[in-house]
Structures are given as C-alpha cells and as structure tokens.
mmCIF file of C-alpha atoms in Angstrom:
data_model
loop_
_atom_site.group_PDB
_atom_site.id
_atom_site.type_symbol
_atom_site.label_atom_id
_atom_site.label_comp_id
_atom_site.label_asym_id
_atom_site.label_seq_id
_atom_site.Cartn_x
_atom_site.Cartn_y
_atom_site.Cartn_z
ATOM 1 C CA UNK A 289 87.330 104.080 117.197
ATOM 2 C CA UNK A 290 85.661 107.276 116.362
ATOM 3 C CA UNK A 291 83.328 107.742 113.761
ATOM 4 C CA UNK A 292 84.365 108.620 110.371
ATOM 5 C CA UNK A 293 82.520 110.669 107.969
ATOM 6 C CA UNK A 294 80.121 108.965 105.589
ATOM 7 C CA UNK A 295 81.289 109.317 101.744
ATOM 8 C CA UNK A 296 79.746 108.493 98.742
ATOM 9 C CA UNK A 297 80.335 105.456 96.663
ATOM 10 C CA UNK A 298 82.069 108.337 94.147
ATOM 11 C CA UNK A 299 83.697 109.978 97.163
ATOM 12 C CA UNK A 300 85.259 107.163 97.602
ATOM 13 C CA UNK A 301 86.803 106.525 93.903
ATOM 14 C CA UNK A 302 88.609 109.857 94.499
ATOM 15 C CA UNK A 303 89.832 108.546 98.154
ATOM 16 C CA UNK A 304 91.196 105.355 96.761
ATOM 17 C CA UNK A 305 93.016 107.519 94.237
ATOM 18 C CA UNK A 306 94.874 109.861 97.152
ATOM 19 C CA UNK A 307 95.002 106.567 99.232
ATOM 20 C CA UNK A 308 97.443 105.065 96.590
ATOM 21 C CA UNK A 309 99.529 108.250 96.505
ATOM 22 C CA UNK A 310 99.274 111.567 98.090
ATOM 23 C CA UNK A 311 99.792 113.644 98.188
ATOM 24 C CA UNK A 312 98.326 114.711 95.095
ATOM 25 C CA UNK A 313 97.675 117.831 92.909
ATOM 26 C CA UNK A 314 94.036 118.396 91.432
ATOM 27 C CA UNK A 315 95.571 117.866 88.078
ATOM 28 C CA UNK A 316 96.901 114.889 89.096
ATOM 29 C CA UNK A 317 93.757 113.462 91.082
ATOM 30 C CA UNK A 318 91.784 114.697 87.544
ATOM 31 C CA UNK A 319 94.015 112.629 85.423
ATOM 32 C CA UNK A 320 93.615 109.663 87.442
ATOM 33 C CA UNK A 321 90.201 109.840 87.816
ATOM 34 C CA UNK A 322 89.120 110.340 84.247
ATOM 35 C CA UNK A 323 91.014 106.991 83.135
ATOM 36 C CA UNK A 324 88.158 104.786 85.214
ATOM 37 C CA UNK A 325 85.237 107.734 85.169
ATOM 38 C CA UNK A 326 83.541 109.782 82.960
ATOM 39 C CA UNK A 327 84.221 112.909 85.337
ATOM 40 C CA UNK A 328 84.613 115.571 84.080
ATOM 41 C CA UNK A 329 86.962 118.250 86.112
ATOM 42 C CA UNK A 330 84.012 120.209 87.763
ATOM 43 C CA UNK A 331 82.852 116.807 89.603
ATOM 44 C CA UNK A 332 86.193 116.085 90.576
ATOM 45 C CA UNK A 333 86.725 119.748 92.215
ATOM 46 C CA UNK A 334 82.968 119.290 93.476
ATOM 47 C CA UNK A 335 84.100 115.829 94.640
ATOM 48 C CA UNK A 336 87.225 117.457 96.155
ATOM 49 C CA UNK A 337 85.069 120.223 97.846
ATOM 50 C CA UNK A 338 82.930 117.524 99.519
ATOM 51 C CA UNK A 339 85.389 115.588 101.205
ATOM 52 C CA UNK A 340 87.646 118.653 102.354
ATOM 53 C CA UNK A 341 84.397 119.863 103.969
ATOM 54 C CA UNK A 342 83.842 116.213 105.726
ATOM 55 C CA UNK A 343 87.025 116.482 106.839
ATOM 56 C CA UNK A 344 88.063 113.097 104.942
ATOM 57 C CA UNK A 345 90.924 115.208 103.106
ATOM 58 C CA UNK A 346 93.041 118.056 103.422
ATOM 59 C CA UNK A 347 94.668 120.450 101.074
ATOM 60 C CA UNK A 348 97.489 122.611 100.791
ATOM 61 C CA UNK A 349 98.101 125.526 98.791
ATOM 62 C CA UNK A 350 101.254 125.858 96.315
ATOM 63 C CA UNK A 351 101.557 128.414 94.197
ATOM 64 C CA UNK A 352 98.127 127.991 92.278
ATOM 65 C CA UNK A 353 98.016 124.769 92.490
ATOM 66 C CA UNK A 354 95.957 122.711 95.486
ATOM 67 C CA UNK A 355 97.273 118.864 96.752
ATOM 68 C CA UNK A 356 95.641 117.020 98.619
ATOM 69 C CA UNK A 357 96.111 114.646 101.373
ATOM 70 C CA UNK A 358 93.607 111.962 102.833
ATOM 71 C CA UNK A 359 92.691 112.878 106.861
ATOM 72 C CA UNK A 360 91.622 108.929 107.175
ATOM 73 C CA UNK A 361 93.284 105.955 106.960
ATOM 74 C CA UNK A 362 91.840 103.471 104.380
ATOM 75 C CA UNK A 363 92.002 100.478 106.566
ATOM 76 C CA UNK A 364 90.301 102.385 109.562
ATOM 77 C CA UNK A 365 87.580 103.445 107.151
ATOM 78 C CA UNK A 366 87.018 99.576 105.727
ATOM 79 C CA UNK A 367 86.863 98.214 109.191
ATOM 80 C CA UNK A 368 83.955 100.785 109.875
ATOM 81 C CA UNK A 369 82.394 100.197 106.763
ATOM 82 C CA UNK A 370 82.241 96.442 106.944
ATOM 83 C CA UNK A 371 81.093 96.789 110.775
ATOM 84 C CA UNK A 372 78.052 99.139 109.571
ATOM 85 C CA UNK A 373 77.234 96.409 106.455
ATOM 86 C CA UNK A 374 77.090 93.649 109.063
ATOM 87 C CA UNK A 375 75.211 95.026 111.612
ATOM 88 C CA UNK A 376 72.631 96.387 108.853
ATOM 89 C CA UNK A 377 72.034 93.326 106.819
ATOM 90 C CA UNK A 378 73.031 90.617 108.995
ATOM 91 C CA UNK A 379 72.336 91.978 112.922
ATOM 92 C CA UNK A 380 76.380 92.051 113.358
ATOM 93 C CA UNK A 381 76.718 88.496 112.814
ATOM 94 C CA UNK A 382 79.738 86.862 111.005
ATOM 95 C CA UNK A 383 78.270 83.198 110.572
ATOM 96 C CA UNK A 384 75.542 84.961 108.313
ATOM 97 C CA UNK A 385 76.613 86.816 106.326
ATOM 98 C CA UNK A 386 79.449 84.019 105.221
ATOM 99 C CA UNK A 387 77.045 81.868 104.280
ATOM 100 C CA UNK A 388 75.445 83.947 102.244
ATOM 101 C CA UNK A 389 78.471 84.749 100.553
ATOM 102 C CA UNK A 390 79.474 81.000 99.816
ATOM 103 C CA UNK A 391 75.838 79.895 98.657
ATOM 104 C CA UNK A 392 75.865 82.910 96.470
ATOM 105 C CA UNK A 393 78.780 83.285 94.847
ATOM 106 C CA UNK A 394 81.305 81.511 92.801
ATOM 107 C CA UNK A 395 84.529 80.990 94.176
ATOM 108 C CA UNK A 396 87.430 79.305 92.822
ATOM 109 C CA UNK A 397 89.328 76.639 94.755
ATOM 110 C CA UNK A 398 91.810 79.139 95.433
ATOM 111 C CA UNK A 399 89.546 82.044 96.520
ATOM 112 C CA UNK A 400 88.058 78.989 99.045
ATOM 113 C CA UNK A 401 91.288 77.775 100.523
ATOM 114 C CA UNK A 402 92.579 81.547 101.160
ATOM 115 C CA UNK A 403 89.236 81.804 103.371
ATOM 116 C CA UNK A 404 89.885 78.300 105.067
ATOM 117 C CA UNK A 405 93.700 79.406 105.650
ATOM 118 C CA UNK A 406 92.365 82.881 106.843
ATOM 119 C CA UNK A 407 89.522 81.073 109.340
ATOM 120 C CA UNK A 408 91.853 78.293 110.349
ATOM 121 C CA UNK A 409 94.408 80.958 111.237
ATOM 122 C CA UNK A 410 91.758 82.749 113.532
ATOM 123 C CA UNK A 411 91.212 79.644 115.234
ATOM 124 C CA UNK A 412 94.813 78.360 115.792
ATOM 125 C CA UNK A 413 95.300 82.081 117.267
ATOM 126 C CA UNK A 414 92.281 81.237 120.165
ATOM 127 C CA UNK A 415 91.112 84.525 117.917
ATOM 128 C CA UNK A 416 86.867 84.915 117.307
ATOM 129 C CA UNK A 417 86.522 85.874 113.733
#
C-alpha cells in the first residue's frame, strides 16, 4: 500500500464529512462542519487548503463555487492508521494491544460477543488476526 498523507485529528473531521458525501461544495462542507465544531468558515477554507495541498482532496471549480472530492479512500486510510498505532504503542502486536483494551475498558455483553464472533470468524477462516 503506499503511504498516505498524515492529517490532523481536525483534518480529519472535514474528511469524514466529504467521506459521507462528495462531492461537496465549501458551503456545504461549512454547514456540516459547524453543527459538531466551533469552526468558523476561515478554518474550514484553511482546513480545505491543507488537505488539497496533501493531496488528500481535490476540488473542482463551478462557477464561483469550489466542491470537493476526497483523493483517499477512508478504509485505506484506517487500515494505515491502525497499522502506525500498533506498531507505535504496542511493537505491531495484536495480542497486546487487545488486552489492554479489555482490562481497560467497559464493554457490554454485546460489544464482547461481536469481538468473539469477529475472532472466532478469523479462526474458522485459518485467517491470523
């Protein structure tokens, strides 16, 4: 997989907004934004600015108005991120990190049996985890 650009944990607000629908207008990315952040539009367009120049997002011009487009799939850019957060905090190590997880935070009997279903499935599948 190549590497995709590094974005910020606010870069990323704005990419889960195009992920969800693109593509978008700046109006429209501004109205979405402002109903979970304090943004105003100047960090948005700043925000906007940032990722065009990382190459995370494109843009096309209509008119006056700008929409934009995400460059990067969201599930190509999780699967990177959660490679770099295991190899930095638990040497790239599954085992770990789980078990970190499960002594450290509360999860229902639900939340517990989706992660047995998911790890038995893995298993059943001759798939390593």
């Amino acid at each position: 997989m190549d590497k995709l650009p590094q974005i910020s944990e606010a870069e990323y607000e704005i990419m889960k907004i195009l992920w969800e629908s693109h593509p978008l207008s700046t109006n429209e990315i501004c109205e979405r934004a402002v109903q979970t952040h304090s943004w105003n539009q100047k960090t948005i367009h700043t925000l906007l600015s940032r990722l065009t120049a990382k190459k995370a997002v494109s843009y096309e011009q209509r008119g006056r108005m700008y929409y934009y487009t995400p460059l990067i799939a969201r599930d190509a850019y999780l699967e990177q991120e959660n490679s770099h957060f295991l190899n930095r905090f638990y040497d790239g190590k599954m085992a770990p990190m789980l078990s970190s997880l499960l002594s450290n935070t509360r999860l229902s009997d639900s939340e517990l049996q989706d992660l047995y279903d998911m790890i038995h499935s893995k298993m059943n599948k001759g798939e390593k985890l």
